[in-house]
PDB file of C-alpha atoms in Angstrom:
ATOM      1  CA  MET P  15      44.127 -11.003  25.554  1.00  0.00           C
ATOM      2  CA  ILE P  16      41.764  -8.982  27.736  1.00  0.00           C
ATOM      3  CA  THR P  17      43.130  -8.317  31.210  1.00  0.00           C
ATOM      4  CA  VAL P  18      41.309  -7.554  34.452  1.00  0.00           C
ATOM      5  CA  LYS P  19      43.360  -5.079  36.454  1.00  0.00           C
ATOM      6  CA  THR P  20      44.170  -5.330  40.166  1.00  0.00           C
ATOM      7  CA  SER P  21      43.532  -2.404  42.499  1.00  0.00           C
ATOM      8  CA  ALA P  22      47.274  -1.647  42.461  1.00  0.00           C
ATOM      9  CA  GLU P  23      47.303  -1.561  38.651  1.00  0.00           C
ATOM     10  CA  ILE P  24      44.227   0.669  38.589  1.00  0.00           C
ATOM     11  CA  ALA P  25      45.966   3.080  40.985  1.00  0.00           C
ATOM     12  CA  LEU P  26      48.914   3.369  38.584  1.00  0.00           C
ATOM     13  CA  MET P  27      46.565   3.839  35.644  1.00  0.00           C
ATOM     14  CA  ARG P  28      44.740   6.567  37.543  1.00  0.00           C
ATOM     15  CA  ALA P  29      48.064   8.341  38.127  1.00  0.00           C
ATOM     16  CA  ALA P  30      48.897   8.105  34.405  1.00  0.00           C
ATOM     17  CA  ASN P  31      45.472   9.370  33.433  1.00  0.00           C
ATOM     18  CA  LEU P  32      45.577  12.317  35.830  1.00  0.00           C
ATOM     19  CA  ILE P  33      48.818  13.381  34.145  1.00  0.00           C
ATOM     20  CA  VAL P  34      46.968  13.170  30.819  1.00  0.00           C
ATOM     21  CA  ARG P  35      44.034  15.147  32.233  1.00  0.00           C
ATOM     22  CA  ASP P  36      46.313  17.901  33.500  1.00  0.00           C
ATOM     23  CA  THR P  37      48.243  17.971  30.224  1.00  0.00           C
ATOM     24  CA  LEU P  38      45.002  18.466  28.312  1.00  0.00           C
ATOM     25  CA  GLU P  39      44.044  21.318  30.647  1.00  0.00           C
ATOM     26  CA  LYS P  40      47.378  23.057  30.043  1.00  0.00           C
ATOM     27  CA  VAL P  41      47.133  22.610  26.283  1.00  0.00           C
ATOM     28  CA  GLY P  42      43.525  23.785  26.341  1.00  0.00           C
ATOM     29  CA  GLU P  43      44.540  27.001  28.090  1.00  0.00           C
ATOM     30  CA  ALA P  44      47.047  27.642  25.286  1.00  0.00           C
ATOM     31  CA  VAL P  45      44.697  26.919  22.371  1.00  0.00           C
ATOM     32  CA  LYS P  46      43.988  30.292  20.794  1.00  0.00           C
ATOM     33  CA  ALA P  47      44.152  31.986  17.426  1.00  0.00           C
ATOM     34  CA  GLY P  48      47.725  32.490  16.220  1.00  0.00           C
ATOM     35  CA  VAL P  49      49.452  29.632  18.049  1.00  0.00           C
ATOM     36  CA  THR P  50      50.850  26.703  16.088  1.00  0.00           C
ATOM     37  CA  SER P  51      49.961  23.099  16.703  1.00  0.00           C
ATOM     38  CA  ALA P  52      53.700  22.464  17.125  1.00  0.00           C
ATOM     39  CA  HIS P  53      53.692  24.881  20.079  1.00  0.00           C
ATOM     40  CA  LEU P  54      50.768  23.007  21.631  1.00  0.00           C
ATOM     41  CA  ASN P  55      52.659  19.745  21.149  1.00  0.00           C
ATOM     42  CA  LYS P  56      55.677  21.184  22.984  1.00  0.00           C
ATOM     43  CA  ILE P  57      53.511  22.187  25.932  1.00  0.00           C
ATOM     44  CA  ALA P  58      52.144  18.635  26.111  1.00  0.00           C
ATOM     45  CA  HIS P  59      55.537  16.992  25.750  1.00  0.00           C
ATOM     46  CA  ASP P  60      57.265  19.163  28.340  1.00  0.00           C
ATOM     47  CA  TYR P  61      54.522  18.724  30.938  1.00  0.00           C
ATOM     48  CA  ILE P  62      54.335  14.940  30.576  1.00  0.00           C
ATOM     49  CA  ILE P  63      58.110  14.680  31.000  1.00  0.00           C
ATOM     50  CA  SER P  64      58.018  17.042  34.003  1.00  0.00           C
ATOM     51  CA  GLN P  65      55.664  14.630  35.755  1.00  0.00           C
ATOM     52  CA  GLY P  66      58.045  11.696  35.449  1.00  0.00           C
ATOM     53  CA  ALA P  67      56.001  10.133  32.658  1.00  0.00           C
ATOM     54  CA  ILE P  68      56.692   9.235  29.016  1.00  0.00           C
ATOM     55  CA  PRO P  69      54.575  10.456  26.070  1.00  0.00           C
ATOM     56  CA  SER P  70      52.764   7.344  24.821  1.00  0.00           C
ATOM     57  CA  PHE P  71      52.432   8.570  21.254  1.00  0.00           C
ATOM     58  CA  LEU P  72      55.997   9.717  20.561  1.00  0.00           C
ATOM     59  CA  GLY P  73      57.556   7.093  18.291  1.00  0.00           C
ATOM     60  CA  TYR P  74      54.498   4.810  18.465  1.00  0.00           C
ATOM     61  CA  GLU P  75      54.588   2.975  15.121  1.00  0.00           C
ATOM     62  CA  GLY P  76      56.700   5.905  13.942  1.00  0.00           C
ATOM     63  CA  TYR P  77      54.390   8.736  15.036  1.00  0.00           C
ATOM     64  CA  PRO P  78      56.598  11.858  15.247  1.00  0.00           C
ATOM     65  CA  ALA P  79      55.011  13.830  18.106  1.00  0.00           C
ATOM     66  CA  SER P  80      53.750  13.623  21.697  1.00  0.00           C
ATOM     67  CA  ALA P  81      50.222  14.858  20.938  1.00  0.00           C
ATOM     68  CA  CYS P  82      47.756  14.286  18.120  1.00  0.00           C
ATOM     69  CA  ILE P  83      46.295  17.677  17.153  1.00  0.00           C
ATOM     70  CA  SER P  84      43.468  17.636  14.617  1.00  0.00           C
ATOM     71  CA  VAL P  85      41.737  20.772  13.309  1.00  0.00           C
ATOM     72  CA  ASN P  86      38.222  21.085  11.849  1.00  0.00           C
ATOM     73  CA  GLU P  87      37.773  18.311   9.221  1.00  0.00           C
ATOM     74  CA  GLN P  88      40.725  16.385  10.656  1.00  0.00           C
ATOM     75  CA  VAL P  89      39.181  13.588  12.730  1.00  0.00           C
ATOM     76  CA  VAL P  90      42.209  12.190  14.574  1.00  0.00           C
ATOM     77  CA  HIS P  91      45.997  11.658  14.355  1.00  0.00           C
ATOM     78  CA  GLY P  92      46.781  15.148  13.079  1.00  0.00           C
ATOM     79  CA  ILE P  93      50.555  15.732  13.163  1.00  0.00           C
ATOM     80  CA  PRO P  94      51.616  18.965  14.919  1.00  0.00           C
ATOM     81  CA  SER P  95      53.155  21.491  12.522  1.00  0.00           C
ATOM     82  CA  ASP P  96      53.707  25.194  11.901  1.00  0.00           C
ATOM     83  CA  ARG P  97      50.027  25.525  10.981  1.00  0.00           C
ATOM     84  CA  ARG P  98      48.514  28.346  13.003  1.00  0.00           C
ATOM     85  CA  ILE P  99      45.199  27.939  14.772  1.00  0.00           C
ATOM     86  CA  GLU P 100      42.579  30.393  13.494  1.00  0.00           C
ATOM     87  CA  ASP P 101      39.511  31.985  15.002  1.00  0.00           C
ATOM     88  CA  GLY P 102      36.558  29.705  14.306  1.00  0.00           C
ATOM     89  CA  ASP P 103      38.578  26.482  14.413  1.00  0.00           C
ATOM     90  CA  ILE P 104      37.784  23.483  16.554  1.00  0.00           C
ATOM     91  CA  VAL P 105      40.928  21.716  17.735  1.00  0.00           C
ATOM     92  CA  SER P 106      40.931  18.092  18.897  1.00  0.00           C
ATOM     93  CA  VAL P 107      43.846  17.160  21.152  1.00  0.00           C
ATOM     94  CA  ASP P 108      44.593  13.514  21.980  1.00  0.00           C
ATOM     95  CA  ILE P 109      47.182  12.790  24.679  1.00  0.00           C
ATOM     96  CA  GLY P 110      48.724   9.596  26.063  1.00  0.00           C
ATOM     97  CA  ALA P 111      51.207   9.127  28.905  1.00  0.00           C
ATOM     98  CA  ILE P 112      53.026   6.148  30.400  1.00  0.00           C
ATOM     99  CA  TYR P 113      53.600   6.230  34.168  1.00  0.00           C
ATOM    100  CA  LYS P 114      55.419   3.369  35.878  1.00  0.00           C
ATOM    101  CA  GLY P 115      54.579   1.094  32.964  1.00  0.00           C
ATOM    102  CA  TYR P 116      50.871   1.948  32.653  1.00  0.00           C
ATOM    103  CA  HIS P 117      49.133   4.081  30.043  1.00  0.00           C
ATOM    104  CA  GLY P 118      46.676   6.928  30.303  1.00  0.00           C
ATOM    105  CA  ASP P 119      44.742   8.152  27.253  1.00  0.00           C
ATOM    106  CA  ALA P 120      42.201  10.952  26.783  1.00  0.00           C
ATOM    107  CA  ALA P 121      41.122  13.570  24.243  1.00  0.00           C
ATOM    108  CA  ARG P 122      39.244  16.855  24.183  1.00  0.00           C
ATOM    109  CA  THR P 123      38.011  19.189  21.437  1.00  0.00           C
ATOM    110  CA  PHE P 124      38.503  22.910  22.062  1.00  0.00           C
ATOM    111  CA  GLU P 125      36.637  25.808  20.454  1.00  0.00           C
ATOM    112  CA  VAL P 126      38.635  28.817  19.250  1.00  0.00           C
ATOM    113  CA  GLY P 127      36.736  32.101  19.252  1.00  0.00           C
ATOM    114  CA  ALA P 128      33.429  32.277  17.395  1.00  0.00           C
ATOM    115  CA  VAL P 129      33.069  28.776  15.940  1.00  0.00           C
ATOM    116  CA  GLY P 130      29.451  29.054  14.877  1.00  0.00           C
ATOM    117  CA  GLU P 131      26.384  27.112  15.913  1.00  0.00           C
ATOM    118  CA  LEU P 132      27.136  23.870  14.034  1.00  0.00           C
ATOM    119  CA  LYS P 133      30.671  23.393  15.356  1.00  0.00           C
ATOM    120  CA  HIS P 134      29.645  24.327  18.895  1.00  0.00           C
ATOM    121  CA  LYS P 135      26.804  21.810  18.865  1.00  0.00           C
ATOM    122  CA  LEU P 136      29.117  19.158  17.392  1.00  0.00           C
ATOM    123  CA  VAL P 137      31.652  19.612  20.209  1.00  0.00           C
ATOM    124  CA  GLU P 138      28.941  19.508  22.888  1.00  0.00           C
ATOM    125  CA  VAL P 139      27.173  16.466  21.430  1.00  0.00           C
ATOM    126  CA  THR P 140      30.466  14.578  21.024  1.00  0.00           C
ATOM    127  CA  LYS P 141      31.316  15.127  24.686  1.00  0.00           C
ATOM    128  CA  GLN P 142      27.816  14.237  25.862  1.00  0.00           C
ATOM    129  CA  SER P 143      27.749  11.105  23.712  1.00  0.00           C
ATOM    130  CA  PHE P 144      30.566   9.745  25.904  1.00  0.00           C
ATOM    131  CA  PHE P 145      28.526  10.382  29.040  1.00  0.00           C
ATOM    132  CA  GLU P 146      25.398   8.866  27.470  1.00  0.00           C
ATOM    133  CA  GLY P 147      27.465   5.797  26.634  1.00  0.00           C
ATOM    134  CA  ILE P 148      28.872   5.200  30.107  1.00  0.00           C
ATOM    135  CA  LYS P 149      25.369   5.229  31.629  1.00  0.00           C
ATOM    136  CA  VAL P 150      24.995   1.613  30.457  1.00  0.00           C
ATOM    137  CA  LEU P 151      28.329   0.386  31.830  1.00  0.00           C
ATOM    138  CA  ARG P 152      28.548  -2.105  34.688  1.00  0.00           C
ATOM    139  CA  ASP P 153      29.840  -5.607  35.270  1.00  0.00           C
ATOM    140  CA  GLY P 154      28.191  -7.785  32.612  1.00  0.00           C
ATOM    141  CA  ALA P 155      27.221  -5.001  30.215  1.00  0.00           C
ATOM    142  CA  ARG P 156      27.868  -5.698  26.548  1.00  0.00           C
ATOM    143  CA  LEU P 157      30.023  -3.626  24.210  1.00  0.00           C
ATOM    144  CA  GLY P 158      27.043  -3.307  21.877  1.00  0.00           C
ATOM    145  CA  ASP P 159      25.082  -1.557  24.633  1.00  0.00           C
ATOM    146  CA  LEU P 160      27.831   1.064  24.952  1.00  0.00           C
ATOM    147  CA  GLY P 161      28.174   1.612  21.212  1.00  0.00           C
ATOM    148  CA  HIS P 162      24.400   1.789  20.743  1.00  0.00           C
ATOM    149  CA  ALA P 163      24.045   4.454  23.427  1.00  0.00           C
ATOM    150  CA  ILE P 164      26.761   6.631  21.873  1.00  0.00           C
ATOM    151  CA  GLN P 165      25.463   6.162  18.334  1.00  0.00           C
ATOM    152  CA  SER P 166      21.828   6.803  19.247  1.00  0.00           C
ATOM    153  CA  TYR P 167      22.622  10.068  20.997  1.00  0.00           C
ATOM    154  CA  ALA P 168      24.893  11.369  18.224  1.00  0.00           C
ATOM    155  CA  GLU P 169      22.507  10.429  15.430  1.00  0.00           C
ATOM    156  CA  SER P 170      19.485  11.845  17.266  1.00  0.00           C
ATOM    157  CA  ASN P 171      21.297  15.192  17.141  1.00  0.00           C
ATOM    158  CA  GLY P 172      21.868  14.968  13.383  1.00  0.00           C
ATOM    159  CA  PHE P 173      25.495  13.810  13.426  1.00  0.00           C
ATOM    160  CA  SER P 174      27.266  10.613  12.361  1.00  0.00           C
ATOM    161  CA  VAL P 175      29.614   8.213  14.151  1.00  0.00           C
ATOM    162  CA  VAL P 176      32.945   7.322  12.553  1.00  0.00           C
ATOM    163  CA  ARG P 177      33.028   3.563  11.840  1.00  0.00           C
ATOM    164  CA  ALA P 178      36.640   3.150  10.670  1.00  0.00           C
ATOM    165  CA  LEU P 179      38.157   4.038  14.056  1.00  0.00           C
ATOM    166  CA  VAL P 180      37.201   2.751  17.496  1.00  0.00           C
ATOM    167  CA  GLY P 181      38.190   2.866  21.156  1.00  0.00           C
ATOM    168  CA  HIS P 182      40.258   0.161  22.808  1.00  0.00           C
ATOM    169  CA  GLY P 183      41.381  -1.675  25.876  1.00  0.00           C
ATOM    170  CA  ILE P 184      44.328  -0.096  27.676  1.00  0.00           C
ATOM    171  CA  GLY P 185      46.843  -0.982  30.385  1.00  0.00           C
ATOM    172  CA  THR P 186      50.511  -1.877  30.062  1.00  0.00           C
ATOM    173  CA  GLU P 187      49.938  -1.402  26.316  1.00  0.00           C
ATOM    174  CA  MET P 188      48.268   1.649  24.824  1.00  0.00           C
ATOM    175  CA  HIS P 189      46.077  -0.510  22.602  1.00  0.00           C
ATOM    176  CA  GLU P 190      44.843  -3.749  24.164  1.00  0.00           C
ATOM    177  CA  ASP P 191      41.813  -5.911  23.484  1.00  0.00           C
ATOM    178  CA  PRO P 192      38.910  -5.401  23.167  1.00  0.00           C
ATOM    179  CA  GLN P 193      38.098  -2.995  20.379  1.00  0.00           C
ATOM    180  CA  VAL P 194      35.440  -0.550  21.627  1.00  0.00           C
ATOM    181  CA  PRO P 195      33.200   0.726  18.794  1.00  0.00           C
ATOM    182  CA  ASN P 196      31.146   3.900  19.195  1.00  0.00           C
ATOM    183  CA  TYR P 197      28.249   2.219  17.380  1.00  0.00           C
ATOM    184  CA  GLY P 198      26.478  -1.106  17.809  1.00  0.00           C
ATOM    185  CA  GLU P 199      23.403  -3.114  18.681  1.00  0.00           C
ATOM    186  CA  GLN P 200      21.990  -3.511  22.161  1.00  0.00           C
ATOM    187  CA  GLY P 201      22.554  -6.938  23.661  1.00  0.00           C
ATOM    188  CA  ARG P 202      25.381  -7.778  21.247  1.00  0.00           C
ATOM    189  CA  GLY P 203      29.127  -7.971  21.686  1.00  0.00           C
ATOM    190  CA  MET P 204      31.361  -9.266  24.469  1.00  0.00           C
ATOM    191  CA  ARG P 205      30.490  -8.747  28.109  1.00  0.00           C
ATOM    192  CA  LEU P 206      32.546  -6.292  30.103  1.00  0.00           C
ATOM    193  CA  ARG P 207      33.757  -7.353  33.540  1.00  0.00           C
ATOM    194  CA  ALA P 208      34.652  -5.379  36.647  1.00  0.00           C
ATOM    195  CA  GLY P 209      38.328  -4.451  36.576  1.00  0.00           C
ATOM    196  CA  MET P 210      38.579  -4.141  32.786  1.00  0.00           C
ATOM    197  CA  THR P 211      40.016  -0.818  31.599  1.00  0.00           C
ATOM    198  CA  ILE P 212      38.940   0.685  28.288  1.00  0.00           C
ATOM    199  CA  ALA P 213      39.427   3.953  26.411  1.00  0.00           C
ATOM    200  CA  ILE P 214      36.069   5.183  25.105  1.00  0.00           C
ATOM    201  CA  GLU P 215      36.485   7.814  22.393  1.00  0.00           C
ATOM    202  CA  PRO P 216      33.537   9.007  20.330  1.00  0.00           C
ATOM    203  CA  MET P 217      34.632  10.519  17.011  1.00  0.00           C
ATOM    204  CA  ILE P 218      31.595  12.339  15.660  1.00  0.00           C
ATOM    205  CA  ASN P 219      31.213  14.000  12.254  1.00  0.00           C
ATOM    206  CA  ALA P 220      28.969  16.890  11.257  1.00  0.00           C
ATOM    207  CA  GLY P 221      28.351  15.226   7.894  1.00  0.00           C
ATOM    208  CA  ASP P 222      28.806  11.665   6.652  1.00  0.00           C
ATOM    209  CA  TYR P 223      30.788   9.143   8.703  1.00  0.00           C
ATOM    210  CA  ALA P 224      33.179   8.296   5.837  1.00  0.00           C
ATOM    211  CA  VAL P 225      36.830   9.167   6.478  1.00  0.00           C
ATOM    212  CA  ARG P 226      40.145   8.839   4.643  1.00  0.00           C
ATOM    213  CA  GLN P 227      43.823   8.989   5.566  1.00  0.00           C
ATOM    214  CA  LEU P 228      46.092  11.685   4.137  1.00  0.00           C
ATOM    215  CA  SER P 229      49.382  10.983   2.393  1.00  0.00           C
ATOM    216  CA  ASP P 230      51.320  11.702   5.626  1.00  0.00           C
ATOM    217  CA  GLY P 231      50.238   8.233   6.726  1.00  0.00           C
ATOM    218  CA  TRP P 232      48.536   9.486   9.892  1.00  0.00           C
ATOM    219  CA  THR P 233      46.025  12.303   9.584  1.00  0.00           C
ATOM    220  CA  VAL P 234      42.450  11.073   9.165  1.00  0.00           C
ATOM    221  CA  VAL P 235      39.960  13.536   7.640  1.00  0.00           C
ATOM    222  CA  THR P 236      36.277  13.513   6.766  1.00  0.00           C
ATOM    223  CA  VAL P 237      35.673  12.639   3.100  1.00  0.00           C
ATOM    224  CA  ASP P 238      33.075  15.417   2.749  1.00  0.00           C
ATOM    225  CA  GLY P 239      35.312  18.039   4.399  1.00  0.00           C
ATOM    226  CA  LYS P 240      32.844  18.763   7.182  1.00  0.00           C
ATOM    227  CA  PRO P 241      34.112  19.176  10.768  1.00  0.00           C
ATOM    228  CA  SER P 242      34.655  16.368  13.251  1.00  0.00           C
ATOM    229  CA  ALA P 243      35.055  16.314  17.037  1.00  0.00           C
ATOM    230  CA  HIS P 244      36.713  13.862  19.439  1.00  0.00           C
ATOM    231  CA  TYR P 245      36.217  13.224  23.155  1.00  0.00           C
ATOM    232  CA  GLU P 246      37.902  10.422  25.095  1.00  0.00           C
ATOM    233  CA  ASN P 247      38.423   9.132  28.616  1.00  0.00           C
ATOM    234  CA  THR P 248      39.935   5.983  30.099  1.00  0.00           C
ATOM    235  CA  VAL P 249      37.523   4.161  32.423  1.00  0.00           C
ATOM    236  CA  VAL P 250      37.563   1.094  34.633  1.00  0.00           C
ATOM    237  CA  ILE P 251      34.443  -1.069  34.759  1.00  0.00           C
ATOM    238  CA  THR P 252      32.991  -1.516  38.269  1.00  0.00           C
ATOM    239  CA  SER P 253      30.286  -3.784  39.676  1.00  0.00           C
ATOM    240  CA  ASP P 254      27.584  -1.150  39.218  1.00  0.00           C
ATOM    241  CA  GLY P 255      29.011   1.336  36.720  1.00  0.00           C
ATOM    242  CA  CYS P 256      32.429   2.706  35.827  1.00  0.00           C
ATOM    243  CA  ASP P 257      35.114   4.979  37.246  1.00  0.00           C
ATOM    244  CA  ILE P 258      36.520   7.623  34.890  1.00  0.00           C
ATOM    245  CA  LEU P 259      40.276   7.615  35.485  1.00  0.00           C
ATOM    246  CA  SER P 260      41.044  10.697  33.361  1.00  0.00           C
ATOM    247  CA  LEU P 261      38.672  13.175  35.042  1.00  0.00           C
TER     248      LEU P 261
END
């Protein structure tokens, strides 16, 4: 069921998302060559708890950590480990937090040292594809309009949009209806209404859009081994646009 949030609910979701935003900033400051993804996960976990919130991801369907940390060809859902970040890596960090019963969800991709022209462009285009997408949002806009805007921008820059994973509604549950694809046709799909809250999360690949899941049951990687980037914010639809709750 798709829910339209009240102003009081949106205020709680904003609080949850600002905790997520600040967590991502703290993790981003710590992302450098030599640190482990497990260390980054601890920073995220400790900060979320310190703010009176609960990590959304920890224990979700058995997920063992508070942050998803995905490096280079890992698209999403990378499990933190003793793997050390290296110069030239791009590191995608996805964070969720529950505050007073409401979820926040956002992701960023960080560059470590000299990543090279391709990876840098991929990170920048992935981020901008989100902002190109939200230009079409308003009360009555269709999901296909959003997906088309993201897809068109990414593909015009020579990249591909992951099809197997999509964004989602969000509120008292981390994943609510509707599904929010990062691809689509203009004028197609359900209409969005003011007060709906959705997590928009372009996952953009440098090569082909095909992905596969590793044997750990979580980590999703590109089939061709080329790098992928991830950028996500939670937004609320308004009468004439949207309000980004996690910025």
